[in-house]
Tab-separated table of C-alpha atoms in Angstrom:
chain	number	residue	atom	x	y	z
A	1	MET	CA	30.937	7.051	24.900
A	2	ARG	CA	29.366	6.136	22.161
A	3	LEU	CA	28.562	9.310	20.022
A	4	GLU	CA	26.067	10.020	17.236
A	5	PRO	CA	23.355	12.560	16.920
A	6	LEU	CA	20.800	12.782	19.861
A	7	LYS	CA	18.497	13.805	19.416
A	8	ARG	CA	16.879	13.895	15.784
A	9	PHE	CA	13.856	16.405	14.164
A	10	LEU	CA	11.375	17.903	12.136
A	11	ALA	CA	13.742	18.467	9.269
A	12	GLY	CA	12.741	21.211	6.316
A	13	THR	CA	10.033	23.319	6.453
A	14	VAL	CA	7.536	22.855	9.244
A	15	VAL	CA	4.622	24.162	10.158
A	16	LEU	CA	4.247	23.900	13.367
A	17	LEU	CA	0.979	25.255	13.716
A	18	LEU	CA	3.581	24.599	14.443
A	19	LEU	CA	4.658	25.986	11.641
A	20	ALA	CA	8.404	25.105	11.604
A	21	GLY	CA	11.397	22.942	10.300
A	22	LEU	CA	12.109	20.341	13.056
A	23	ALA	CA	15.357	20.118	12.538
A	24	GLY	CA	18.836	19.335	14.293
A	25	VAL	CA	21.363	17.047	15.611
A	26	SER	CA	23.592	16.941	18.863
A	27	TYR	CA	26.355	15.049	19.893
A	28	ALA	CA	25.476	13.181	23.351
A	29	ASP	CA	25.960	9.840	24.563
A	30	THR	CA	22.754	8.509	23.617
A	31	SER	CA	21.721	6.708	26.222
A	32	THR	CA	19.794	9.859	26.865
A	33	LYS	CA	16.854	11.033	24.306
A	34	PRO	CA	15.039	13.934	25.348
A	35	TYR	CA	11.794	14.431	23.284
A	36	ILE	CA	8.549	17.124	22.133
A	37	LYS	CA	5.009	17.042	22.326
A	38	ALA	CA	3.317	19.268	20.216
A	39	PHE	CA	-1.317	20.339	21.025
A	40	GLY	CA	-3.960	22.140	19.479
A	41	GLY	CA	-2.811	22.038	15.675
A	42	ASP	CA	-1.010	20.054	13.059
A	43	VAL	CA	2.785	20.039	12.295
A	44	MET	CA	3.855	20.237	8.712
A	45	THR	CA	7.299	19.876	7.297
A	46	GLY	CA	9.446	19.862	3.975
A	47	GLY	CA	8.640	22.330	1.509
A	48	TRP	CA	10.236	26.435	1.184
A	49	TYR	CA	9.497	29.954	1.588
A	50	SER	CA	8.222	31.762	-1.573
A	51	ASP	CA	10.257	33.975	-3.821
A	52	GLY	CA	6.591	36.352	-3.696
A	53	THR	CA	4.694	34.149	-6.445
A	54	ASN	CA	6.254	30.292	-5.858
A	55	CYS	CA	9.117	27.989	-4.433
A	56	SER	CA	11.183	25.810	-6.163
A	57	THR	CA	9.913	22.660	-7.285
A	58	SER	CA	13.612	20.857	-8.520
A	59	ILE	CA	14.716	17.924	-6.192
A	60	SER	CA	18.345	19.686	-6.266
A	61	SER	CA	17.257	23.309	-5.302
A	62	ASN	CA	16.261	25.128	-2.267
A	63	TYR	CA	15.220	22.146	-0.402
A	64	GLN	CA	16.637	22.099	3.449
A	65	SER	CA	18.381	18.776	4.224
A	66	TYR	CA	18.895	17.914	7.722
A	67	ASN	CA	21.730	18.733	8.644
A	68	SER	CA	23.505	16.753	5.205
A	69	ASN	CA	27.030	19.055	4.839
A	70	ILE	CA	27.948	17.245	9.432
A	71	ALA	CA	30.481	13.880	7.697
A	72	GLY	CA	29.128	10.979	7.957
A	73	TYR	CA	25.074	11.989	7.035
A	74	THR	CA	24.252	12.175	3.295
A	75	PRO	CA	20.730	13.966	1.894
A	76	ASP	CA	17.691	11.082	1.512
A	77	THR	CA	13.808	10.589	2.603
A	78	ARG	CA	14.522	12.146	5.530
A	79	ASN	CA	14.526	15.873	4.525
A	80	GLY	CA	11.730	17.791	4.949
A	81	GLY	CA	11.144	14.963	7.489
A	82	ILE	CA	10.507	14.875	10.789
A	83	LEU	CA	13.227	13.209	12.987
A	84	THR	CA	12.168	12.951	16.913
A	85	TYR	CA	12.306	9.549	19.697
A	86	THR	CA	9.422	7.969	20.754
A	87	LYS	CA	9.045	4.283	22.290
A	88	SER	CA	6.606	3.004	20.050
A	89	SER	CA	6.464	0.389	17.337
A	90	GLY	CA	3.357	0.140	15.430
A	91	THR	CA	0.678	1.481	18.839
A	92	ILE	CA	1.070	4.298	20.402
A	93	ALA	CA	3.386	4.389	23.627
A	94	GLY	CA	4.814	7.551	25.064
A	95	GLY	CA	7.387	9.784	23.446
A	96	SER	CA	7.608	13.219	21.130
A	97	SER	CA	3.970	13.160	19.404
A	98	VAL	CA	1.505	15.723	17.881
A	99	GLN	CA	-2.216	15.752	19.412
A	100	TYR	CA	-3.406	16.702	16.241
A	101	GLY	CA	-2.083	15.607	12.367
A	102	ALA	CA	1.129	15.197	11.274
A	103	ILE	CA	1.980	16.352	7.500
A	104	ALA	CA	5.864	15.480	6.463
A	105	LEU	CA	7.119	15.723	2.756
A	106	GLY	CA	9.361	13.892	3.942
A	107	GLU	CA	9.977	11.069	5.590
A	108	ILE	CA	8.629	10.204	9.941
A	109	ASP	CA	11.594	8.100	10.481
A	110	GLY	CA	11.385	5.132	12.567
A	111	ARG	CA	14.298	3.265	11.213
A	112	ARG	CA	15.899	2.383	14.710
A	113	ALA	CA	14.410	1.371	17.710
A	114	GLY	CA	13.372	4.874	19.094
A	115	ASP	CA	13.084	6.743	16.588
A	116	GLY	CA	9.537	7.871	15.085
A	117	PHE	CA	7.018	10.606	16.109
A	118	TYR	CA	2.958	9.660	16.119
A	119	SER	CA	0.033	11.713	15.540
A	120	ASN	CA	-3.724	11.649	17.222
A	121	ALA	CA	-2.075	11.940	20.772
A	122	GLY	CA	-4.400	12.000	23.596
A	123	VAL	CA	-6.366	9.026	22.597
A	124	ALA	CA	-6.074	5.197	24.307
A	125	SER	CA	-3.065	3.391	24.038
A	126	GLY	CA	-2.769	0.749	21.372
A	127	THR	CA	-3.852	3.380	18.917
A	128	SER	CA	-1.900	3.473	15.372
A	129	ILE	CA	1.074	5.035	15.623
A	130	LYS	CA	0.072	7.403	12.413
A	131	ASN	CA	-3.653	7.877	12.794
A	132	LEU	CA	-3.454	10.859	11.844
A	133	THR	CA	-0.420	10.848	9.231
A	134	PHE	CA	-0.479	11.363	6.095
A	135	SER	CA	1.756	9.732	3.961
A	136	ASN	CA	2.704	7.861	1.063
A	137	ASN	CA	2.019	3.574	0.973
A	138	VAL	CA	5.822	3.136	0.936
A	139	ALA	CA	7.482	0.497	2.503
A	140	GLY	CA	9.489	0.351	5.387
A	141	LEU	CA	8.016	3.871	6.775
A	142	SER	CA	6.296	2.904	9.871
A	143	TYR	CA	5.582	6.450	11.113
A	144	GLY	CA	4.217	7.369	7.256
A	145	GLY	CA	5.080	9.995	5.720
A	146	GLU	CA	7.065	11.034	2.346
A	147	PHE	CA	3.520	12.254	1.751
A	148	GLU	CA	4.829	14.414	-1.378
A	149	GLY	CA	7.141	11.859	-3.062
A	150	SER	CA	10.071	12.282	-5.175
A	151	VAL	CA	9.436	16.160	-5.317
A	152	ARG	CA	9.128	17.898	-1.337
A	153	GLN	CA	9.592	21.586	-1.889
A	154	SER	CA	6.162	22.073	-3.741
A	155	ASN	CA	4.527	23.025	-0.290
A	156	CYS	CA	5.532	27.069	0.032
A	157	ILE	CA	5.607	29.289	3.300
A	158	PRO	CA	4.873	32.266	2.734
A	159	ASP	CA	7.360	35.493	2.767
A	160	TYR	CA	6.755	37.091	5.890
A	161	TYR	CA	9.296	39.790	6.214
A	162	SER	CA	7.451	41.260	3.009
A	163	ARG	CA	5.027	41.861	5.205
A	164	MET	CA	6.388	45.388	6.994
A	165	PRO	CA	5.505	48.131	6.247
A	166	ALA	CA	7.081	51.517	5.652
A	167	SER	CA	5.498	53.412	8.653
A	168	ALA	CA	7.078	50.546	11.249
A	169	THR	CA	9.335	51.895	14.059
A	170	THR	CA	12.454	52.002	14.417
A	171	ILE	CA	13.305	50.289	18.015
A	172	ASN	CA	16.040	48.817	20.467
A	173	ASN	CA	14.598	45.908	22.136
A	174	ILE	CA	11.389	45.039	22.474
A	175	SER	CA	10.497	46.630	26.254
A	176	GLU	CA	9.998	49.626	23.667
A	177	ALA	CA	7.464	48.629	22.044
A	178	ILE	CA	5.212	47.116	24.973
A	179	GLY	CA	3.444	49.583	25.932
A	180	SER	CA	1.232	49.939	22.556
A	181	ASN	CA	-1.453	49.098	21.796
A	182	LYS	CA	-0.907	48.744	18.069
A	183	GLY	CA	2.732	48.112	16.063
A	184	ASP	CA	5.097	47.471	13.941
A	185	TYR	CA	8.343	47.939	14.601
A	186	LYS	CA	12.037	47.140	12.953
A	187	ALA	CA	15.218	46.220	13.565
A	188	THR	CA	18.692	45.847	11.963
A	189	ALA	CA	21.616	42.974	13.058
A	190	ALA	CA	24.907	43.725	12.039
A	191	PRO	CA	26.698	40.847	10.631
A	192	GLY	CA	28.701	39.435	12.801
A	193	THR	CA	26.350	40.367	15.277
A	194	VAL	CA	22.647	39.305	16.384
A	195	PHE	CA	19.933	41.929	17.921
A	196	LYS	CA	19.218	41.182	21.900
A	197	LEU	CA	15.503	41.646	21.296
A	198	THR	CA	14.570	41.442	25.134
A	199	ASN	CA	18.065	42.656	25.977
A	200	GLY	CA	18.633	40.979	30.103
A	201	GLY	CA	15.873	41.661	32.964
A	202	ALA	CA	13.368	40.132	33.582
A	203	THR	CA	10.369	38.487	31.617
A	204	ARG	CA	8.346	40.479	28.865
A	205	THR	CA	4.930	41.006	29.396
A	206	ILE	CA	2.967	41.492	26.778
A	207	GLY	CA	-0.524	43.683	27.509
A	208	PRO	CA	-3.916	43.074	27.643
A	209	GLY	CA	-5.082	43.945	24.011
A	210	GLU	CA	-1.537	45.039	22.904
A	211	ARG	CA	-1.001	43.736	18.743
A	212	ILE	CA	2.707	43.901	18.222
A	213	THR	CA	4.649	43.002	15.517
A	214	ILE	CA	8.294	43.239	15.504
A	215	TYR	CA	10.609	42.887	12.295
A	216	VAL	CA	14.449	42.382	12.455
A	217	ASN	CA	16.203	42.067	9.586
A	218	GLY	CA	19.510	39.665	10.943
A	219	ASP	CA	19.922	37.120	14.282
A	220	VAL	CA	18.010	37.779	16.948
A	221	TYR	CA	18.625	36.501	20.472
A	222	ILE	CA	16.285	36.169	23.333
A	223	ASP	CA	17.333	35.062	26.723
A	224	ASN	CA	13.946	36.259	28.682
A	225	ASN	CA	10.492	34.809	28.418
A	226	ILE	CA	7.473	36.521	25.777
A	227	VAL	CA	4.205	35.981	27.020
A	228	TYR	CA	1.065	36.734	27.295
A	229	SER	CA	-0.948	39.262	30.814
A	230	GLY	CA	-3.005	36.713	32.023
A	231	ALA	CA	-5.495	39.649	32.629
A	232	SER	CA	-6.288	39.275	28.990
A	233	THR	CA	-9.451	38.353	28.045
A	234	ALA	CA	-11.391	36.897	25.263
A	235	SER	CA	-12.249	40.515	24.017
A	236	SER	CA	-8.722	42.068	24.492
A	237	VAL	CA	-6.324	38.613	23.619
A	238	PRO	CA	-3.215	40.434	23.206
A	239	LYS	CA	-0.584	39.271	19.773
A	240	PHE	CA	3.048	39.150	19.895
A	241	ALA	CA	4.999	38.355	16.066
A	242	LEU	CA	8.705	38.220	15.568
A	243	VAL	CA	9.322	37.930	12.104
A	244	VAL	CA	13.429	37.660	12.160
A	245	LYS	CA	15.133	37.360	8.185
A	246	GLY	CA	18.071	35.270	10.138
A	247	SER	CA	17.717	33.001	12.144
A	248	ILE	CA	16.196	32.897	16.296
A	249	TYR	CA	18.924	31.806	18.402
A	250	ILE	CA	16.535	31.092	22.255
A	251	ASP	CA	18.745	31.301	25.977
A	252	LYS	CA	18.889	27.857	28.027
A	253	ASP	CA	16.796	29.783	31.156
A	254	VAL	CA	13.985	31.111	28.714
A	255	THR	CA	11.460	28.859	29.398
A	256	GLN	CA	8.210	30.389	27.976
A	257	LEU	CA	7.401	32.446	24.203
A	258	ASP	CA	3.896	33.516	23.701
A	259	GLY	CA	3.008	34.802	19.995
A	260	MET	CA	4.618	33.676	16.239
A	261	TYR	CA	8.095	33.123	15.991
A	262	VAL	CA	9.137	33.381	11.961
A	263	ALA	CA	12.583	32.799	11.231
A	264	GLN	CA	13.465	32.396	7.005
A	265	PRO	CA	16.291	32.941	5.738
A	266	ALA	CA	17.920	36.085	4.177
A	267	ASP	CA	19.347	34.053	1.454
A	268	LYS	CA	16.614	31.858	-0.852
A	269	THR	CA	18.668	30.279	-2.765
A	270	SER	CA	20.703	26.822	-2.756
A	271	ALA	CA	23.294	28.512	-0.462
A	272	ALA	CA	21.060	28.868	2.326
A	273	ILE	CA	20.374	25.701	2.677
A	274	LYS	CA	24.008	24.866	5.009
A	275	ALA	CA	23.955	28.046	6.413
A	276	ASP	CA	22.981	29.448	9.892
A	277	ASP	CA	19.738	31.117	8.133
A	278	GLY	CA	16.238	31.545	8.603
A	279	ASP	CA	16.971	28.424	11.985
A	280	ILE	CA	14.701	28.194	15.484
A	281	TRP	CA	17.268	27.316	18.268
A	282	THR	CA	15.362	26.559	20.683
A	283	CYS	CA	18.999	26.474	23.415
A	284	HIS	CA	21.841	28.284	22.508
A	285	PRO	CA	24.697	30.800	23.753
A	286	ALA	CA	24.396	33.396	20.613
A	287	ASN	CA	27.704	33.205	19.733
A	288	THR	CA	27.467	34.797	16.311
A	289	ALA	CA	25.615	32.315	14.628
A	290	VAL	CA	27.724	29.195	15.195
A	291	LEU	CA	26.265	25.875	14.011
A	292	ASP	CA	26.479	25.017	17.851
A	293	TYR	CA	25.814	20.963	18.203
A	294	THR	CA	27.704	21.083	21.180
A	295	TYR	CA	25.806	23.057	23.717
A	296	PRO	CA	22.987	21.261	24.309
A	297	PRO	CA	24.538	19.166	27.767
A	298	ASN	CA	23.627	23.176	29.052
A	299	CYS	CA	19.765	23.475	28.392
A	300	ASN	CA	18.142	20.676	30.882
A	301	LYS	CA	15.198	23.261	31.227
A	302	THR	CA	11.392	22.418	30.107
A	303	LEU	CA	11.036	25.089	26.401
A	304	VAL	CA	6.952	26.100	26.324
A	305	VAL	CA	5.963	28.065	22.934
A	306	ASN	CA	2.569	28.963	23.291
A	307	GLY	CA	1.677	30.038	19.788
A	308	ALA	CA	3.532	29.022	16.468
A	309	LEU	CA	7.313	28.061	15.364
A	310	ILE	CA	7.513	29.104	11.606
A	311	ALA	CA	11.387	28.016	10.338
A	312	LYS	CA	13.413	26.911	7.461
A	313	GLN	CA	14.873	24.563	10.288
A	314	VAL	CA	14.024	24.505	14.567
A	315	ASN	CA	16.569	22.562	16.661
A	316	PHE	CA	15.209	21.308	19.185
A	317	LEU	CA	18.151	21.346	21.440
A	318	ARG	CA	16.850	20.900	24.820
A	319	VAL	CA	17.666	18.096	26.977
A	320	LYS	CA	15.322	17.889	29.775
A	321	GLY	CA	13.717	14.207	30.523
A	322	ASP	CA	14.457	10.706	28.287
A	323	VAL	CA	11.909	8.716	26.343
A	324	ALA	CA	12.003	5.625	28.505
A	325	SER	CA	10.824	7.750	31.071
A	326	SER	CA	7.788	8.935	28.850
A	327	ASN	CA	3.941	7.551	29.069
A	328	THR	CA	0.530	8.651	26.931
A	329	GLY	CA	-0.686	10.541	30.296
A	330	GLU	CA	1.662	12.903	28.776
A	331	ASP	CA	-0.733	12.994	25.485
A	332	ASN	CA	-2.664	15.233	27.677
A	333	LEU	CA	-2.868	19.267	28.130
A	334	GLY	CA	-2.168	18.601	31.752
A	335	THR	CA	0.987	18.174	30.293
A	336	VAL	CA	1.452	22.239	28.985
A	337	SER	CA	1.340	23.596	32.552
A	338	ASN	CA	2.922	20.852	34.554
A	339	CYS	CA	5.925	22.180	32.040
A	340	GLU	CA	5.244	25.669	32.446
A	341	SER	CA	5.665	25.413	35.934
A	342	GLY	CA	9.145	22.697	35.525
A	343	THR	CA	7.518	19.692	36.493
A	344	CYS	CA	7.305	18.333	33.404
A	345	ASN	CA	9.844	15.241	31.353
A	346	VAL	CA	9.585	16.548	28.185
A	347	SER	CA	12.562	19.094	26.518
A	348	GLU	CA	9.941	21.018	24.179
A	349	VAL	CA	6.012	21.766	24.387
A	350	VAL	CA	5.059	23.807	21.147
A	351	ASN	CA	1.024	24.769	22.045
A	352	TYR	CA	-1.118	26.100	19.609
A	353	THR	CA	-3.074	28.053	21.957
A	354	PRO	CA	-6.411	29.813	20.918
A	355	ASP	CA	-5.605	32.611	21.163
A	356	VAL	CA	-3.550	32.488	17.939
A	357	MET	CA	-7.001	32.647	16.032
A	358	MET	CA	-8.862	34.648	18.549
A	359	GLY	CA	-8.872	38.262	17.968
A	360	GLY	CA	-8.139	38.859	14.576
A	361	ASN	CA	-4.997	38.488	12.439
A	362	PHE	CA	-1.697	38.952	12.634
A	363	PHE	CA	0.534	41.708	10.884
A	364	SER	CA	-1.640	44.689	10.119
A	365	GLY	CA	0.792	45.852	7.204
A	366	GLY	CA	0.091	48.719	5.450
A	367	SER	CA	-2.402	49.232	2.082
A	368	SER	CA	-0.313	47.644	-0.896
A	369	SER	CA	-0.704	44.263	-1.773
A	370	SER	CA	2.263	43.798	-1.240
A	371	THR	CA	2.909	44.587	2.193
A	372	SER	CA	-0.875	44.365	3.264
A	373	GLY	CA	-1.301	42.043	6.612
A	374	LEU	CA	-2.480	38.267	6.365
A	375	PRO	CA	-6.212	38.048	6.474
A	376	VAL	CA	-7.855	35.453	7.865
A	377	ASP	CA	-9.681	33.305	4.978
A	378	SER	CA	-12.496	31.771	7.375
A	379	VAL	CA	-12.555	30.313	10.773
A	380	ILE	CA	-15.225	27.785	10.225
A	381	SER	CA	-15.970	25.619	13.589
A	382	LEU	CA	-16.512	21.639	13.438
A	383	PRO	CA	-19.352	20.389	15.360
A	384	PRO	CA	-19.387	19.427	18.526
A	385	VAL	CA	-20.069	22.783	18.979
A	386	PHE	CA	-19.834	23.824	22.474
């Protein structure tokens, strides 16, 4: 069996309006190549977290490599890029994709047959794979990307953890926050341990009108689904945000997460680049922050995120499905419900749902400029309007 990266992802800090750094490497027989789908928003990769005013533009500091510490891999233009599988060449045919635009400050990798990530998914088969991909005209970039040239760090993600208000209530798990109409909560994971957010049991349901933000200083483990109530309406949209100064580990049996999930490195210097700090792992046993890329054979259930992922790097390690069986029929929103019921061929889905924008902003925050919430600057409805 030939061993090499099973799966390549969005590397670097990503906004998966999706805000996230989709990236990851696992090792297995590459005859199986799982793939991901993003709906409802753009995908953004590259950059770093803000230090309060800006982030470094030095090519050698504060930059997220896609596991360049692994033997045989060296940093290159794929840093801060998108590394996934498709079965496309020059036109859309199936595989990893985003419904709308792709903005990659690094390269969207297409170096080998089967590598790639296409934008504008859902249009007629045969459309260009980079129809809505923002990129420089660089020779050899068959999928586009490398949008910001040689210095790709000037795109900053806010320091969300600094938004925690002083009035945040300490909790032991998410169940102690559910049931309140509105609240800011906090927790701490001791070094070498994880904060067990869901702490076993059944699915956690965020009720109509509930607005919950949980800030955790340390790593977090999620071992059960977190979903919004089906009884919610346009006037009672739930809001759930998890902001972690550390990494987020998602159990293999979790199949749905609703809300916004943020993992930012506790260390904002270049030391955090190679560390498991500020990562989101879509499948991990949470064995105290081990860089575990051997676990994916256990990760054969689809994960659906209805909301956003924001991280230094996201390791998409689910292995359900194979890009060889993908098709353009999966590029429509029906795939989301199919995946929620476990009947799709896709390994991970991130669906930026309308409720992310409806009902006001996340993060209530306090009154000072350092802890105030993140207001919505403007919402513009473009035609056609229904």
